[in-house]
Every structure is written in structure tokens, then in C-alpha cells.
PDB file of C-alpha atoms in Angstrom:
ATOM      1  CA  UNK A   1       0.000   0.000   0.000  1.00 44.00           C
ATOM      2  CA  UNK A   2       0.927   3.435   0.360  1.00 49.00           C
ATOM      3  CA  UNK A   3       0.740   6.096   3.038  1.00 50.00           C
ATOM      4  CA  UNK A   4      -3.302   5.992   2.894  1.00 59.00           C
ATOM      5  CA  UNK A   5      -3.275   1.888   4.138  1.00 72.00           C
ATOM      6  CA  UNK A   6      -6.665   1.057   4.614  1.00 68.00           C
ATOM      7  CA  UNK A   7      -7.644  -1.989   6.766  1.00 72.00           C
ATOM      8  CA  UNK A   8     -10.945  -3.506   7.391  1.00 69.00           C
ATOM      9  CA  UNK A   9     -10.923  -5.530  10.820  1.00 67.00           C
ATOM     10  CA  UNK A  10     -13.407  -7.692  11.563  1.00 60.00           C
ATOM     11  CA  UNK A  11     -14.862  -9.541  14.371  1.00 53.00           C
ATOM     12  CA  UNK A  12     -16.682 -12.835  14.256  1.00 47.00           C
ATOM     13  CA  UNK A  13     -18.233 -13.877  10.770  1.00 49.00           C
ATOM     14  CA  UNK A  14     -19.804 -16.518   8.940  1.00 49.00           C
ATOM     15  CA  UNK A  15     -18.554 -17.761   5.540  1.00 48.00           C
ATOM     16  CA  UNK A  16     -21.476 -16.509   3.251  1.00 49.00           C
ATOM     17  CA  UNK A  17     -20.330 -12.768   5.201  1.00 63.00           C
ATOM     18  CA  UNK A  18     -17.035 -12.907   4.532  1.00 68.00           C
ATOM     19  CA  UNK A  19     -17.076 -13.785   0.731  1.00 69.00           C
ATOM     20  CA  UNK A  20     -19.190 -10.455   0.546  1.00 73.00           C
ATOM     21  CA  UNK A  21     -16.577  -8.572   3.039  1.00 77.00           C
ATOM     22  CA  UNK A  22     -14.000  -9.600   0.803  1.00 79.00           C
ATOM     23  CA  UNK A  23     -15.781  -8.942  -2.566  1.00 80.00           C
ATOM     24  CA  UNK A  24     -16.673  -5.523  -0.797  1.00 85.00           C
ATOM     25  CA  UNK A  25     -13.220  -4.483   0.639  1.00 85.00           C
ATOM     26  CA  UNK A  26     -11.491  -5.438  -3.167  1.00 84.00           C
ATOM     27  CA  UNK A  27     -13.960  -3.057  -5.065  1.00 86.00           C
ATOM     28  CA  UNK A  28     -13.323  -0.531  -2.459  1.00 90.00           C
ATOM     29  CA  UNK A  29      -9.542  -0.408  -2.976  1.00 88.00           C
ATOM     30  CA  UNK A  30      -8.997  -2.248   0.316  1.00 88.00           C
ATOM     31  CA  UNK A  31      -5.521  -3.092   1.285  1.00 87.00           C
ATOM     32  CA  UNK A  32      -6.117  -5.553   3.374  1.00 86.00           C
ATOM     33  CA  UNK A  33      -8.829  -7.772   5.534  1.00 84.00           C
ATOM     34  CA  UNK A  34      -7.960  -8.461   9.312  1.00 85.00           C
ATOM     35  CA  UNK A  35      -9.504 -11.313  11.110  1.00 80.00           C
ATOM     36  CA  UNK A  36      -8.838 -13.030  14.441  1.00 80.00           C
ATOM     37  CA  UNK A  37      -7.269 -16.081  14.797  1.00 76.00           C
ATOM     38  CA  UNK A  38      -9.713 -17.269  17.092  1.00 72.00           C
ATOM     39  CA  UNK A  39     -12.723 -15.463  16.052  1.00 56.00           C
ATOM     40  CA  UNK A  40     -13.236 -15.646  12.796  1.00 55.00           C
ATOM     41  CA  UNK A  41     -14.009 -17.532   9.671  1.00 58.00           C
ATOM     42  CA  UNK A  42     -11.174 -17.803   8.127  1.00 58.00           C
ATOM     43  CA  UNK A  43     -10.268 -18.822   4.026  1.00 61.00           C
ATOM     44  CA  UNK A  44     -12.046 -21.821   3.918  1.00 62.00           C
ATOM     45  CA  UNK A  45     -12.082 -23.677   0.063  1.00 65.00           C
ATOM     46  CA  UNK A  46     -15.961 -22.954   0.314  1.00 59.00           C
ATOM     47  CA  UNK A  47     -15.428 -19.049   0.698  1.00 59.00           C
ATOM     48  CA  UNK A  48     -12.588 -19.104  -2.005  1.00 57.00           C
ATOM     49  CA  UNK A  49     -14.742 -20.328  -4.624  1.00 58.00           C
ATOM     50  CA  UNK A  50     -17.506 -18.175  -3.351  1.00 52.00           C
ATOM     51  CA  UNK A  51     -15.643 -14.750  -3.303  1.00 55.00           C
ATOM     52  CA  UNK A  52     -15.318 -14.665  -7.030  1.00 58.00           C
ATOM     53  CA  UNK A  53     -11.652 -14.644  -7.256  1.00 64.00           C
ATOM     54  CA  UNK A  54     -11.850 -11.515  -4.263  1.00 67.00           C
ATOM     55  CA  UNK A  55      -9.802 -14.266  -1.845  1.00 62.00           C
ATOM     56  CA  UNK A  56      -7.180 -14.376  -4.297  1.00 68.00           C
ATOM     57  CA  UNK A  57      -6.337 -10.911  -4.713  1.00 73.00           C
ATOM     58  CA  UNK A  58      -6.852  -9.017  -1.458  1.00 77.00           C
ATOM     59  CA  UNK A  59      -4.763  -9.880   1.674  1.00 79.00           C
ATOM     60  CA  UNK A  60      -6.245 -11.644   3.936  1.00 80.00           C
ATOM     61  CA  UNK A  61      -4.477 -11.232   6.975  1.00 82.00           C
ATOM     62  CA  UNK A  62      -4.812 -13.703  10.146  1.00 83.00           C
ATOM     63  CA  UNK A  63      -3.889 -11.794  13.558  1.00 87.00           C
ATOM     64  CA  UNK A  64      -3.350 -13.608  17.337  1.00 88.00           C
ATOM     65  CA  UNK A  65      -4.996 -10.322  19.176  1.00 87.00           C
ATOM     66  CA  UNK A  66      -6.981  -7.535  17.225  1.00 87.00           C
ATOM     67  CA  UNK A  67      -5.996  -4.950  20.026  1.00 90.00           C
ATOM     68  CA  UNK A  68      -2.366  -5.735  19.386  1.00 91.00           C
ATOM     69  CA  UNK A  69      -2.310  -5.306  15.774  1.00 91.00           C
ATOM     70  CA  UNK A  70      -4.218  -1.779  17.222  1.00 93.00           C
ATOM     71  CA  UNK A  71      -1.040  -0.918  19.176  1.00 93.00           C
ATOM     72  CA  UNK A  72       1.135  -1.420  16.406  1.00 93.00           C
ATOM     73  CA  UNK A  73      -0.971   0.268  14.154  1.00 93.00           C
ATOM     74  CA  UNK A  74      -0.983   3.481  15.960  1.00 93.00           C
ATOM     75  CA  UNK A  75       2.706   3.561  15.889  1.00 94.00           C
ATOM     76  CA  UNK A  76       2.802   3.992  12.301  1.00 93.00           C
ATOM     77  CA  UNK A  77       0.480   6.453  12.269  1.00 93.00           C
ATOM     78  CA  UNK A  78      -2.974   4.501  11.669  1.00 93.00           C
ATOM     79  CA  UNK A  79      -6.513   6.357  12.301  1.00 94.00           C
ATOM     80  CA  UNK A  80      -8.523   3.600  14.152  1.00 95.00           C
ATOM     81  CA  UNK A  81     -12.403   3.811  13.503  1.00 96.00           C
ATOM     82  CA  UNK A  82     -14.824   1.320  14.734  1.00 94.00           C
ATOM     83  CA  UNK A  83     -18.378   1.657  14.014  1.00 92.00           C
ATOM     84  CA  UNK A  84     -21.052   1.788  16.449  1.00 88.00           C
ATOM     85  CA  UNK A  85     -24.962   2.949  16.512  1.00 85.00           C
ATOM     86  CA  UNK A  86     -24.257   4.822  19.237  1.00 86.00           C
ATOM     87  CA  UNK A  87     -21.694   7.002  18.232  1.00 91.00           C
ATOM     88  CA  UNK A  88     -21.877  10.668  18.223  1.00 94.00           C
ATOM     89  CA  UNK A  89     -19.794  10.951  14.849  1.00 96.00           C
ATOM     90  CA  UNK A  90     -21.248   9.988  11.926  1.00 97.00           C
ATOM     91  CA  UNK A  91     -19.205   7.899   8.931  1.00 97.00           C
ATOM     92  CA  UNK A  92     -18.917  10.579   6.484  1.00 97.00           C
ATOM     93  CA  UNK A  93     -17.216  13.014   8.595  1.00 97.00           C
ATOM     94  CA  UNK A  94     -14.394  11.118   9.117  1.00 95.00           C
ATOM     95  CA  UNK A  95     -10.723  11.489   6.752  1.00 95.00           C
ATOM     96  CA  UNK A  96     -10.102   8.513   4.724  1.00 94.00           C
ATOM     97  CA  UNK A  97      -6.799   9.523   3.084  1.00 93.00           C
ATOM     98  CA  UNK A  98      -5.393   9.169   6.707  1.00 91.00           C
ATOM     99  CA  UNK A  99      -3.966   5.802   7.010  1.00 93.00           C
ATOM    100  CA  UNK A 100      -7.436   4.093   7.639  1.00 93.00           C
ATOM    101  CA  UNK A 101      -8.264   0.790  10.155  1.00 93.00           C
ATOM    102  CA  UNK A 102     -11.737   0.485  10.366  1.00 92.00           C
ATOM    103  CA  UNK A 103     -12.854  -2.433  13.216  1.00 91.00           C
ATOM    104  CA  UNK A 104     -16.031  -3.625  12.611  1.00 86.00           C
ATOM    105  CA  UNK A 105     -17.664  -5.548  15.511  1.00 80.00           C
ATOM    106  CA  UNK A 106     -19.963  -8.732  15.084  1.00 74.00           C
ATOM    107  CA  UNK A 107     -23.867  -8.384  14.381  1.00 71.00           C
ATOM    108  CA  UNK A 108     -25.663  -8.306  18.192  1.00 72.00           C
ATOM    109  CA  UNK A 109     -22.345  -8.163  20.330  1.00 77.00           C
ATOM    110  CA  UNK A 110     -20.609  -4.659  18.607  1.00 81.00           C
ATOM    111  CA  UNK A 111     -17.460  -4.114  19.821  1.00 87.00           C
ATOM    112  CA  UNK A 112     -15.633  -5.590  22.731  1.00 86.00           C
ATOM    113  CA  UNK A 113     -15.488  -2.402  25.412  1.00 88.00           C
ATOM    114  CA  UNK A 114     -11.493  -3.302  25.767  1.00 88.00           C
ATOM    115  CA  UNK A 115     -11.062  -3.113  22.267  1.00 89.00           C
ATOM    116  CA  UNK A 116     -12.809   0.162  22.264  1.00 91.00           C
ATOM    117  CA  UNK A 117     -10.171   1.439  24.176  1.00 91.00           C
ATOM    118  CA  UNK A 118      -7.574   1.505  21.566  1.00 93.00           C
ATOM    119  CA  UNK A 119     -10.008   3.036  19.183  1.00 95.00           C
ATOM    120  CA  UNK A 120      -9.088   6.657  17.955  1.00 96.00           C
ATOM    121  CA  UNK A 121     -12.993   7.397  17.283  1.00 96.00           C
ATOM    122  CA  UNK A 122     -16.585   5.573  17.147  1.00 96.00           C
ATOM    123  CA  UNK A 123     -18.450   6.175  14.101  1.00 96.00           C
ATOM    124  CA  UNK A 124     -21.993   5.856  12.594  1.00 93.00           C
ATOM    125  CA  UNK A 125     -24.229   5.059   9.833  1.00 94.00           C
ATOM    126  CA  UNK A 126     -26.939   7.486  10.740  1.00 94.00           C
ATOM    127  CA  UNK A 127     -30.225   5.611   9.771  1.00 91.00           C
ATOM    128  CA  UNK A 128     -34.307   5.611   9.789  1.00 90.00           C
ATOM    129  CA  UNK A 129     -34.837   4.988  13.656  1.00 86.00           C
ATOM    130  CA  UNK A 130     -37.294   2.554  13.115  1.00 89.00           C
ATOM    131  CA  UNK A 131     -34.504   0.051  12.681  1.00 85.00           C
ATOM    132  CA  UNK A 132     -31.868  -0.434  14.761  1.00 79.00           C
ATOM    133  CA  UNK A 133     -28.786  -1.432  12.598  1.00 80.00           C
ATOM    134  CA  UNK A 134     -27.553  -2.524   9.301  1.00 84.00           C
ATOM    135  CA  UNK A 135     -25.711  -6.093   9.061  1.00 83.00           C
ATOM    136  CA  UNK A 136     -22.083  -6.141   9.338  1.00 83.00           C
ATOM    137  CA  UNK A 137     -21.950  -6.483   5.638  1.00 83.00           C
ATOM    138  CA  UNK A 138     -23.867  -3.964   4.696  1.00 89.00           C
ATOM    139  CA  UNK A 139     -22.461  -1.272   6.808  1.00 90.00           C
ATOM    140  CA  UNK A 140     -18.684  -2.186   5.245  1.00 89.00           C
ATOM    141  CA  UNK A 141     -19.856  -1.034   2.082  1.00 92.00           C
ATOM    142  CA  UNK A 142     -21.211   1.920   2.965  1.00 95.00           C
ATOM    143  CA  UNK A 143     -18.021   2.952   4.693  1.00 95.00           C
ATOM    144  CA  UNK A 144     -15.398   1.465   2.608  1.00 94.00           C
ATOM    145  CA  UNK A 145     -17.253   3.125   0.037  1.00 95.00           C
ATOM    146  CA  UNK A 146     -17.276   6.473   1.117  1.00 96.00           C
ATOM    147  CA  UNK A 147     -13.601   5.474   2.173  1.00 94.00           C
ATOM    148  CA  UNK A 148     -13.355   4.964  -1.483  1.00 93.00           C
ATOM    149  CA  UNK A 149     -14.987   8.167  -2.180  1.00 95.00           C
ATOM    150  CA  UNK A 150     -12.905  10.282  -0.237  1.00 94.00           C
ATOM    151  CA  UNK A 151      -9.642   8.765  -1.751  1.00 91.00           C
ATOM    152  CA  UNK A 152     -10.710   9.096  -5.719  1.00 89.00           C
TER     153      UNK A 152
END
């Protein structure tokens, strides 16, 4: 990458999910996908052939501990976003060409609060209120794509 890295973390996922994550995060100019050892579906054969050649081309990158790869992150420089409902700021008013991690916690848990910790600012998808949230998948794109946006 260059000095505007982008990174989508994400928490816990099914297979179906991540094929569209990854199909998402490639047409988005993503740089790479971040998943948990332990908490994650990770490359299985089903979600290469699924993913439509995305698995192929994207890096999919396998950490030990999320918050760690946060740490290190921040030494370089990294703007750490992870979207919440709750969140004052909303998604657009954020500056992609920053180098970008964007943690994206699992549908009904969120974000662990000791992750949040090493977050540099909670963002949101301001929405009708007569629904709560979006799915995981569905808010990536819109962020990665106004991510995208921004950068273009």
C-alpha cells in the first residue's frame, strides 16, 4: 500500500459474510482484511470459490490479538475507527486519506469495550430509527465506500 493503508478488521463472521466482506473491501480499494485467529471464519475452500476470485487478490491477513495489531498500528500512524450505533460521529465526517483501520464488531455483540479502548474514534451510519442497525456487511460497504470516495 501506500501512506493511505486502509484496513478492514473484523470480528466474528460466517462464511457466506465474509465472501461479501472480501468482494466488498477489493472493489473498495482495500488493502487488506484483518480477522482473528480465534474469532473468525477464516479462508475456507468454500469461501474461495464463493468470493469470485476476491480471496485471491486481497490480503487476507490472520492476527493472534486484534488490540495488538491496534497498538502497532498506531505507531505507524494509523486512524482507528470502529463503528457503532451509538456514536456521536457519523461515517462521512471522518478522513479517509489518513492511514485508515476500520474495526467492525460482530452483528448483536458490537465491539468488545477493551477493544474500544484503543479506538481513535466511534463512528456511525446514521439511519431511519425505526430500525436499529444494518448487518455487518452492509455497513462495510457503505463505509469502505465512502472510504473509497474520499480517496478518488
Amino acid at each position: 500500500g501506500d501512506h493511505r493503508d486502509l484496513h478492514l478488521s473484523i470480528r466474528r463472521q460466517r462464511q457466506m459474510c465474509i465472501r461479501d466482506r472480501l468482494r466488498t473491501a477489493l472493489a473498495a480499494n482495500v488493502d487488506a482484511v484483518v480477522v482473528s485467529k480465534n474469532r473468525a471464519c477464516h479462508l475456507t475452500e468454500t469461501v474461495r470459490k464463493v468470493s469470485k476470485g476476491a480471496s485471491e487478490i486481497i490480503p487476507f491477513v490472520i492476527v493472534n490479538n486484534i488490540k495488538y495489531l491496534l497498538k502497532n498500528l498506531k505507531t505507524i500512524n494509523f486512524n482507528i475507527l470502529g463503528c457503532d450505533g451509538t456514536a456521536e460521529k457519523k461515517y462521512y465526517e471522518c478522513d479517509y486519506n489518513l492511514p485508515t483501520a476500520i474495526i467492525m464488531g460482530s452483528e448483536g455483540e458490537g465491539i468488545k469495550p477493551n477493544l474500544k479502548k484503543d479506538i481513535d474514534q466511534m463512528i456511525r451510519i446514521p439511519m431511519n430509527v425505526q430500525i436499529e442497525s444494518l448487518n455487518v456487511s452492509n455497513a462495510c460497504s457503505v463505509i469502505l465506500f465512502e472510504a473509497r470516495k474520499q480517496r478518488i
